[in-house]
Coordinates of C-alpha atoms in Angstrom, one line a residue:
Chain A
M1 CA -0.1 0.3 0.4
S2 CA 1.3 3.5 -0.6
N3 CA 1.4 6.7 0.8
P4 CA -2.6 7.1 1.7
E5 CA -4.9 9.1 0.3
P6 CA -3.6 13.2 0.6
M7 CA -6.6 14.9 3.2
D8 CA -9.4 15.6 1.9
A9 CA -9.7 18.5 -1.1
H10 CA -8.4 21.7 0.0
A11 CA -11.5 23.2 -0.3
E12 CA -12.9 20.5 2.1
T13 CA -9.7 21.3 4.4
Q14 CA -10.2 24.1 5.1
P15 CA -13.7 25.0 7.0
V16 CA -12.3 21.8 9.0
A17 CA -8.8 23.2 10.5
R18 CA -10.5 26.6 10.9
R19 CA -12.7 25.2 13.3
A20 CA -10.0 23.3 15.0
A21 CA -8.3 26.1 15.0
A22 CA -11.0 27.8 17.1
G23 CA -10.6 24.8 19.6
D24 CA -13.6 22.5 18.1
A25 CA -11.9 19.4 19.3
E26 CA -13.8 16.6 17.1
A27 CA -12.6 18.6 14.1
F28 CA -9.4 18.4 15.3
E29 CA -9.7 14.5 15.5
R30 CA -10.9 14.2 11.8
L31 CA -8.0 16.1 10.9
Y32 CA -6.2 13.4 13.4
R33 CA -7.0 10.5 11.3
S34 CA -6.8 12.0 7.6
T35 CA -2.7 12.1 8.6
V36 CA -1.6 10.2 11.1
A37 CA -0.6 7.3 9.7
R38 CA 1.9 9.7 7.4
V39 CA 2.9 11.2 10.9
H40 CA 3.4 7.9 12.7
G41 CA 5.4 6.2 9.2
L42 CA 7.5 9.7 9.2
A43 CA 8.3 9.5 13.4
R44 CA 8.5 5.7 13.7
R45 CA 11.6 6.6 10.4
L46 CA 13.0 9.6 12.6
V47 CA 13.2 8.8 15.6
G48 CA 12.9 5.0 15.6
Q49 CA 9.8 2.1 16.2
R50 CA 10.0 2.2 20.0
D51 CA 9.4 6.1 20.8
A52 CA 7.2 6.9 17.2
D53 CA 3.5 6.6 19.3
E54 CA 4.7 9.0 21.9
A55 CA 6.9 11.5 19.5
T56 CA 3.0 11.3 17.5
Q57 CA 1.3 12.3 20.6
E58 CA 3.8 14.9 20.6
V59 CA 3.8 16.0 17.0
Y60 CA -0.8 16.2 17.7
L61 CA -0.7 18.0 20.1
R62 CA 2.0 20.8 19.1
A63 CA -0.2 20.8 16.0
W64 CA -3.2 22.0 18.0
R65 CA -1.8 24.2 20.2
K66 CA -0.4 25.7 16.8
L67 CA -3.3 25.9 14.4
G68 CA -3.5 29.3 14.6
T69 CA -0.3 30.2 12.6
F70 CA -1.9 27.6 9.1
R71 CA -2.4 30.1 6.9
G72 CA -4.4 28.1 4.5
E73 CA -2.3 28.4 1.3
S74 CA -1.0 25.3 1.5
E75 CA -2.4 21.7 2.3
F76 CA -3.0 20.9 5.3
A77 CA -1.6 17.8 5.4
T78 CA 1.5 19.8 3.8
W79 CA 1.6 22.3 6.6
L80 CA 1.6 19.1 9.1
Q81 CA 4.6 17.3 7.6
R82 CA 6.6 20.5 7.9
L83 CA 5.8 20.7 11.5
A84 CA 5.8 16.8 12.8
T85 CA 9.7 17.2 10.9
R86 CA 10.5 20.3 12.9
A87 CA 8.7 18.0 16.1
L88 CA 10.6 15.8 15.3
L89 CA 13.5 16.4 13.8
T90 CA 14.1 18.6 17.8
R91 CA 13.5 15.3 19.8
R92 CA 16.6 13.6 18.4
A93 CA 18.1 16.8 19.0
R94 CA 17.5 16.4 22.8
A95 CA 17.6 13.0 22.9
R96 CA 21.5 13.2 21.6
T97 CA 21.9 16.4 24.1
R98 CA 20.7 14.0 26.7
G99 CA 23.4 11.6 25.7
D100 CA 20.5 8.9 25.2
A101 CA 21.9 5.6 24.5
R102 CA 18.8 4.6 22.5
E103 CA 20.2 7.2 19.7
G104 CA 23.3 5.9 19.7
E105 CA 25.1 5.4 16.5
L106 CA 25.2 1.9 14.3
D107 CA 29.1 1.1 12.9
P108 CA 27.6 -0.5 10.2
D109 CA 31.2 -1.9 9.3
V110 CA 30.3 -4.1 13.0
H111 CA 26.8 -4.8 12.9
A112 CA 26.6 -8.7 11.6
A113 CA 23.2 -9.8 13.4
P114 CA 20.7 -10.1 10.0
S115 CA 17.4 -9.0 10.6
P116 CA 14.8 -11.2 10.4
P117 CA 14.0 -12.7 7.2
A118 CA 11.2 -9.9 5.3
S119 CA 9.4 -9.8 2.4
G120 CA 10.5 -7.7 -0.3
L121 CA 12.0 -4.5 -0.9
A122 CA 10.0 -2.3 1.0
E123 CA 10.2 -4.3 4.3
E124 CA 13.7 -5.2 3.6
L125 CA 14.2 -1.1 3.1
E126 CA 12.3 -0.4 6.0
L127 CA 14.6 -2.8 8.1
A128 CA 17.7 -1.2 6.5
L129 CA 16.5 2.1 7.3
E130 CA 16.6 1.6 11.2
R131 CA 19.7 0.3 11.0
L132 CA 21.2 3.5 9.6
P133 CA 23.9 6.5 11.0
S134 CA 21.2 8.6 12.4
G135 CA 22.2 11.1 10.6
A136 CA 22.5 9.6 7.2
R137 CA 18.6 7.9 8.0
E138 CA 17.6 11.6 9.1
V139 CA 18.7 13.2 5.4
F140 CA 17.5 10.0 3.4
V141 CA 14.4 9.9 5.1
L142 CA 13.9 13.8 4.6
H143 CA 15.5 13.6 0.7
E144 CA 14.2 10.0 -0.6
V145 CA 11.0 9.6 1.3
E146 CA 9.4 13.3 2.3
G147 CA 10.8 14.8 -1.2
L148 CA 12.7 17.7 1.2
A149 CA 15.4 19.3 -0.8
H150 CA 18.9 19.7 0.2
A151 CA 18.9 23.7 1.3
E152 CA 15.8 22.6 3.7
I153 CA 16.7 19.3 5.1
A154 CA 20.6 21.2 6.1
Q155 CA 18.4 24.3 7.5
R156 CA 16.2 22.2 9.6
L157 CA 19.2 19.8 10.6
G158 CA 21.5 22.4 11.3
V159 CA 24.5 21.4 8.6
T160 CA 25.6 22.4 5.4
I161 CA 24.2 22.0 2.0
G162 CA 27.8 19.8 0.9
T163 CA 26.9 18.0 4.5
S164 CA 23.5 16.9 3.8
K165 CA 24.4 16.0 0.1
S166 CA 27.4 13.7 1.6
Q167 CA 25.1 12.3 4.6
L168 CA 22.5 11.1 1.3
S169 CA 25.3 9.0 -0.1
Y170 CA 26.9 7.7 2.3
A171 CA 22.3 6.7 3.1
R172 CA 22.3 5.3 -0.4
K173 CA 25.6 3.0 -0.6
L174 CA 25.0 1.6 2.7
L175 CA 21.7 0.3 2.1
R176 CA 22.6 -0.9 -1.8
S177 CA 25.3 -3.2 0.1
W178 CA 23.0 -4.4 2.6
L179 CA 20.1 -4.6 0.5
L180 CA 22.5 -6.6 -1.8
A181 CA 23.6 -8.6 0.8
R182 CA 20.7 -9.6 1.8
G183 CA 19.7 -10.4 -2.0
E184 CA 17.8 -7.9 -2.8
R185 CA 18.2 -5.6 -5.5
P186 CA 17.0 -2.1 -4.8
Chain B
M1 CA 29.1 -7.1 -3.4
N2 CA 31.7 -4.3 -6.3
D3 CA 33.2 -2.0 -4.5
S4 CA 34.2 0.8 -6.5
R5 CA 35.4 3.3 -3.5
S6 CA 39.1 3.6 -5.9
D7 CA 37.3 5.0 -8.5
P8 CA 37.0 9.1 -8.8
F9 CA 33.8 9.1 -10.0
A10 CA 31.9 6.9 -7.6
E11 CA 32.0 9.7 -5.2
R12 CA 29.7 11.5 -7.9
L13 CA 27.4 9.3 -8.5
S14 CA 24.6 10.8 -5.8
E15 CA 24.6 14.0 -6.8
Y16 CA 24.4 12.5 -10.2
V17 CA 21.2 11.0 -10.0
D18 CA 19.9 13.8 -8.3
G19 CA 20.5 15.9 -10.9
E20 CA 23.0 18.2 -8.9
L21 CA 26.4 18.3 -11.1
A22 CA 27.5 21.1 -13.4
S23 CA 26.8 20.3 -17.0
R24 CA 30.5 19.9 -17.6
E25 CA 31.7 17.5 -14.6
R26 CA 28.2 15.5 -15.9
E27 CA 29.0 15.6 -18.7
E28 CA 32.3 13.8 -17.9
L29 CA 30.3 11.6 -15.3
E30 CA 28.0 10.3 -18.6
R31 CA 31.8 9.3 -20.5
H32 CA 33.0 7.8 -17.2
L33 CA 29.5 6.1 -17.3
E34 CA 29.3 4.0 -21.4
G35 CA 32.5 2.1 -20.5
C36 CA 31.9 1.2 -16.6
A37 CA 29.2 -1.2 -15.5
D38 CA 30.1 -0.7 -12.6
C39 CA 29.1 2.3 -11.5
R40 CA 25.9 2.5 -14.5
A41 CA 24.7 -0.4 -12.2
I42 CA 25.6 2.3 -9.0
V43 CA 23.1 4.5 -10.2
A44 CA 20.6 2.7 -11.5
D45 CA 20.2 0.7 -7.4
F46 CA 20.6 4.6 -6.8
R47 CA 17.2 5.4 -8.4
S48 CA 15.3 2.5 -7.6
L49 CA 16.0 2.7 -3.6
G50 CA 14.5 6.5 -4.5
S51 CA 11.7 4.9 -6.0
A52 CA 11.1 2.2 -3.6
A53 CA 11.4 4.6 -0.4
R54 CA 8.7 7.4 -2.3
A55 CA 6.8 4.1 -2.4
L56 CA 7.0 2.9 1.1
P57 CA 3.9 2.2 2.6
S58 CA 2.4 4.6 5.5
L59 CA 3.0 2.9 9.1
G60 CA 0.4 3.7 11.2
P61 CA 0.4 3.3 14.8
A62 CA -0.8 -0.6 15.9
R63 CA -4.1 1.4 18.3
D64 CA -5.6 4.2 18.3
L65 CA -3.4 7.3 19.9
W66 CA -6.3 9.8 19.7
P67 CA -7.9 9.1 23.3
A68 CA -4.0 10.4 24.9
I69 CA -4.0 13.1 22.4
E70 CA -7.7 14.3 23.7
R71 CA -6.6 13.7 26.6
G72 CA -3.2 16.0 26.4
I73 CA -5.7 18.5 24.9
E74 CA -8.2 19.1 27.5
S75 CA -5.1 18.8 30.5
A76 CA -3.2 21.8 29.1
S77 CA -6.5 23.8 28.4
I78 CA -4.5 25.3 25.4
G79 CA -7.9 25.4 23.5
R80 CA -8.0 28.2 21.3
S81 CA -11.6 29.2 22.5
R82 CA -10.8 29.2 26.1
G83 CA -8.9 32.8 27.6
P84 CA -7.1 33.1 30.4
W85 CA -7.8 31.2 33.5
F86 CA -9.5 34.5 35.2
M87 CA -11.4 35.4 32.2
A88 CA -13.5 33.0 32.7
G89 CA -17.6 34.9 34.2
V90 CA -15.3 38.0 33.2
R91 CA -18.4 40.4 30.7
L92 CA -17.2 42.6 28.0
W93 CA -18.2 46.0 29.2
P94 CA -19.3 48.0 27.2
G95 CA -15.2 50.2 27.2
V96 CA -13.8 47.0 26.5
A97 CA -11.7 49.0 23.9
V98 CA -10.4 51.0 26.6
A99 CA -9.3 48.2 28.7
A100 CA -7.8 46.5 25.9
A101 CA -5.8 50.5 25.5
L102 CA -4.8 50.0 28.9
A103 CA -3.5 46.4 29.4
L104 CA -1.2 47.6 25.9
F105 CA -0.4 50.9 27.7
L106 CA 0.6 48.7 30.6
L107 CA 2.2 46.3 28.7
G108 CA 3.8 48.4 27.5
L109 CA 5.3 49.4 30.7
W110 CA 6.5 46.2 31.5
A111 CA 8.4 46.1 28.9
G112 CA 9.8 49.5 28.8
A113 CA 11.1 49.2 32.6
N114 CA 10.2 46.5 34.7
L115 CA 12.6 44.0 31.6
R116 CA 15.1 46.4 31.1
E117 CA 15.9 47.1 34.8
T118 CA 16.2 42.7 34.4
Q119 CA 18.9 42.5 31.7
P120 CA 21.3 40.5 33.2
S121 CA 24.9 42.4 34.9
T122 CA 26.6 39.2 36.4
A123 CA 27.9 36.5 34.3
P124 CA 26.0 33.7 33.0
G125 CA 25.4 30.8 35.4
P126 CA 27.5 28.3 35.9
G127 CA 26.4 25.2 33.5
A128 CA 25.1 27.6 31.0
S129 CA 26.5 26.3 27.5
A130 CA 24.1 26.9 25.0
R131 CA 21.3 30.1 24.5
F132 CA 17.8 29.3 23.7
V133 CA 15.0 31.7 23.0
L134 CA 11.5 31.7 24.5
F135 CA 9.5 33.0 21.7
L136 CA 5.8 33.6 23.7
H137 CA 2.8 33.5 21.4
E138 CA -0.4 34.5 22.4
P139 CA -4.0 34.4 20.5
S140 CA -5.6 37.4 19.1
G141 CA -6.9 39.1 22.1
H142 CA -4.5 38.2 24.7
L143 CA -5.7 39.7 27.7
A144 CA -7.7 41.8 26.5
S145 CA -10.9 41.6 28.5
A146 CA -8.2 41.9 32.1
T147 CA -8.7 44.8 34.4
P148 CA -6.3 47.1 35.7
E149 CA -6.1 45.4 38.6
E150 CA -5.6 41.6 36.9
M151 CA -3.1 43.5 35.0
E152 CA -0.7 45.0 37.5
R153 CA -0.8 41.4 39.3
I154 CA 0.1 40.1 35.8
I155 CA 2.7 42.5 34.8
G156 CA 4.1 42.2 38.4
E157 CA 4.6 37.9 38.2
Y158 CA 6.7 38.6 34.7
S159 CA 8.8 41.0 36.3
A160 CA 9.4 38.5 39.7
W161 CA 10.1 35.7 37.5
A162 CA 12.7 37.9 34.9
R163 CA 14.0 39.2 38.3
A164 CA 14.8 35.3 39.6
Q165 CA 16.1 34.4 35.9
R166 CA 18.1 37.3 35.9
D167 CA 19.8 36.9 39.4
A168 CA 20.4 32.5 38.2
G169 CA 22.8 34.2 35.4
A170 CA 19.8 32.8 33.2
L171 CA 17.8 35.3 31.5
E172 CA 20.1 37.9 28.7
L173 CA 18.0 39.4 27.4
G174 CA 13.8 39.9 27.5
E175 CA 11.8 41.6 24.5
K176 CA 7.7 42.7 24.1
L177 CA 6.4 42.8 21.0
A178 CA 4.3 46.3 19.8
D179 CA 0.7 44.5 19.8
G180 CA -1.6 44.9 16.6
E181 CA 0.9 45.8 14.2
G182 CA 3.7 44.0 11.8
F183 CA 3.5 42.3 8.8
D184 CA 4.1 38.6 7.5
L185 CA 6.4 38.8 3.9
F186 CA 6.2 35.9 1.6
A187 CA 8.1 36.4 -1.5
E188 CA 5.1 35.8 -4.2
D189 CA 3.5 38.8 -2.4
T190 CA 3.3 41.7 -3.6
E191 CA 1.6 43.4 -0.3
P192 CA 2.9 43.0 2.8
R193 CA 0.1 41.1 4.8
S194 CA -0.9 42.5 8.1
A195 CA 0.9 39.5 10.6
S196 CA -1.5 37.3 13.1
V197 CA -4.0 36.5 10.1
W198 CA -5.5 33.7 12.4
G199 CA -5.8 35.0 15.6
E200 CA -2.7 34.6 16.5
A201 CA 0.7 36.4 17.8
L202 CA 4.0 36.6 19.1
G203 CA 4.0 38.6 22.0
G204 CA 7.7 38.6 23.4
L205 CA 10.6 36.9 24.1
F206 CA 13.1 36.0 26.4
L207 CA 17.1 34.8 25.1
V208 CA 18.3 32.4 28.0
R209 CA 21.0 31.0 28.6
A210 CA 21.1 26.6 30.0
A211 CA 22.7 24.1 30.2
D212 CA 20.7 22.3 27.6
Y213 CA 17.1 21.6 26.2
D214 CA 15.9 19.6 29.9
A215 CA 17.5 22.7 31.8
A216 CA 15.9 25.3 29.5
L217 CA 12.5 23.6 28.8
A218 CA 12.8 23.9 33.0
I219 CA 12.8 27.6 32.6
A220 CA 10.3 27.9 30.2
R221 CA 7.2 26.0 31.9
S222 CA 8.3 28.0 34.9
C223 CA 7.1 31.2 32.7
P224 CA 4.5 33.0 33.9
H225 CA 3.2 33.2 30.3
L226 CA 1.8 29.7 30.6
K227 CA -0.7 30.6 33.4
Y228 CA -2.3 33.3 30.8
G229 CA -3.3 31.2 27.5
G230 CA 0.2 32.4 25.9
W231 CA 2.4 29.4 25.0
I232 CA 6.0 29.3 24.7
E233 CA 8.4 28.3 21.5
L234 CA 11.6 27.3 22.7
R235 CA 14.6 27.1 19.7
R236 CA 18.2 26.7 21.1
I237 CA 19.9 28.7 18.6
Q238 CA 22.9 27.2 16.4
E239 CA 26.1 28.7 17.2
T240 CA 28.6 28.9 14.7

């Protein structure tokens, strides 16, 4: 299954978002239900499966607070994706600041334990994404999955464009080598 | 798996896939690709990775997160239809515009006098290794219906908090932004838009020093701004 259908047409989203911005929790729930799969996917790929649920909740609480800044020029899902990306990257930065061991880098050269057998490229790719070093994973997810340009990625991650490009190249090489080693041609 | 690390063109393949090479570099690489099956395979695999990534299914949560989110909304009491707690039951007087003007005047006093008194005169506190900005967001009409006595008490709380942060070596700057004015600029607009179109404004900011986000969050949580219907955006300054 590919990414879900976008939220209701722009013209239908606007009144729902306005009602939510005015404090209508039922309207906000509608927005939540139509976008949570994509947001949770982004959360899982950026912060990991264990923290994805909590991180997703944080995103929606933040979205609730910031609905007043949604100006309606873009799709709500697009606005939410940008907000979610910022919130999730901030969460990762906080974890690194705390020295959270769960956020530690993986050394691809010594990683030896094979993942459980997966069926198909999509599952293999998800497993491989989880193994990427965090910086490479962030750039790959934001560039290849979310479709952000390097300039925007660099600005959000607080790195140079050159670093963003290098991390993407590194991620691609690692993913390719792991997938080939498991018999999956990308 | 084939190792192309010795191939000088190998490092440019990722940029080539994204169309980011200058035309001369691209032409040189394409001439190389004509004779290098390994690099051609890498290019094809990088493109396939991109396609596979874009086709990855959404990963919805295994359980419904809405009940927890709903509780979070209710417990935070941050609905936009609700004002500060002290506004419950307060009628809007015919002279509400006067009250609003008075509030603006008093808040101006707060910004002009009280905060400048609290500009730090001491060195940063121990363990303060980073700078953070607390952006103070407010719903439209924030505190506009407060009585003068209520405003005076609120201003006193802000001032006391700011002084405490200064004395702890945390506060470096505190400023209130002028209400009801300002613009938002977008590249596609021919005219600037009036700020806070959708009922929210940036009211002010504090610049503080703290050891890390946890310490900065503790400072932010103690700020009286959260008590009166506002919310705080906390961001770390990227030091160069």
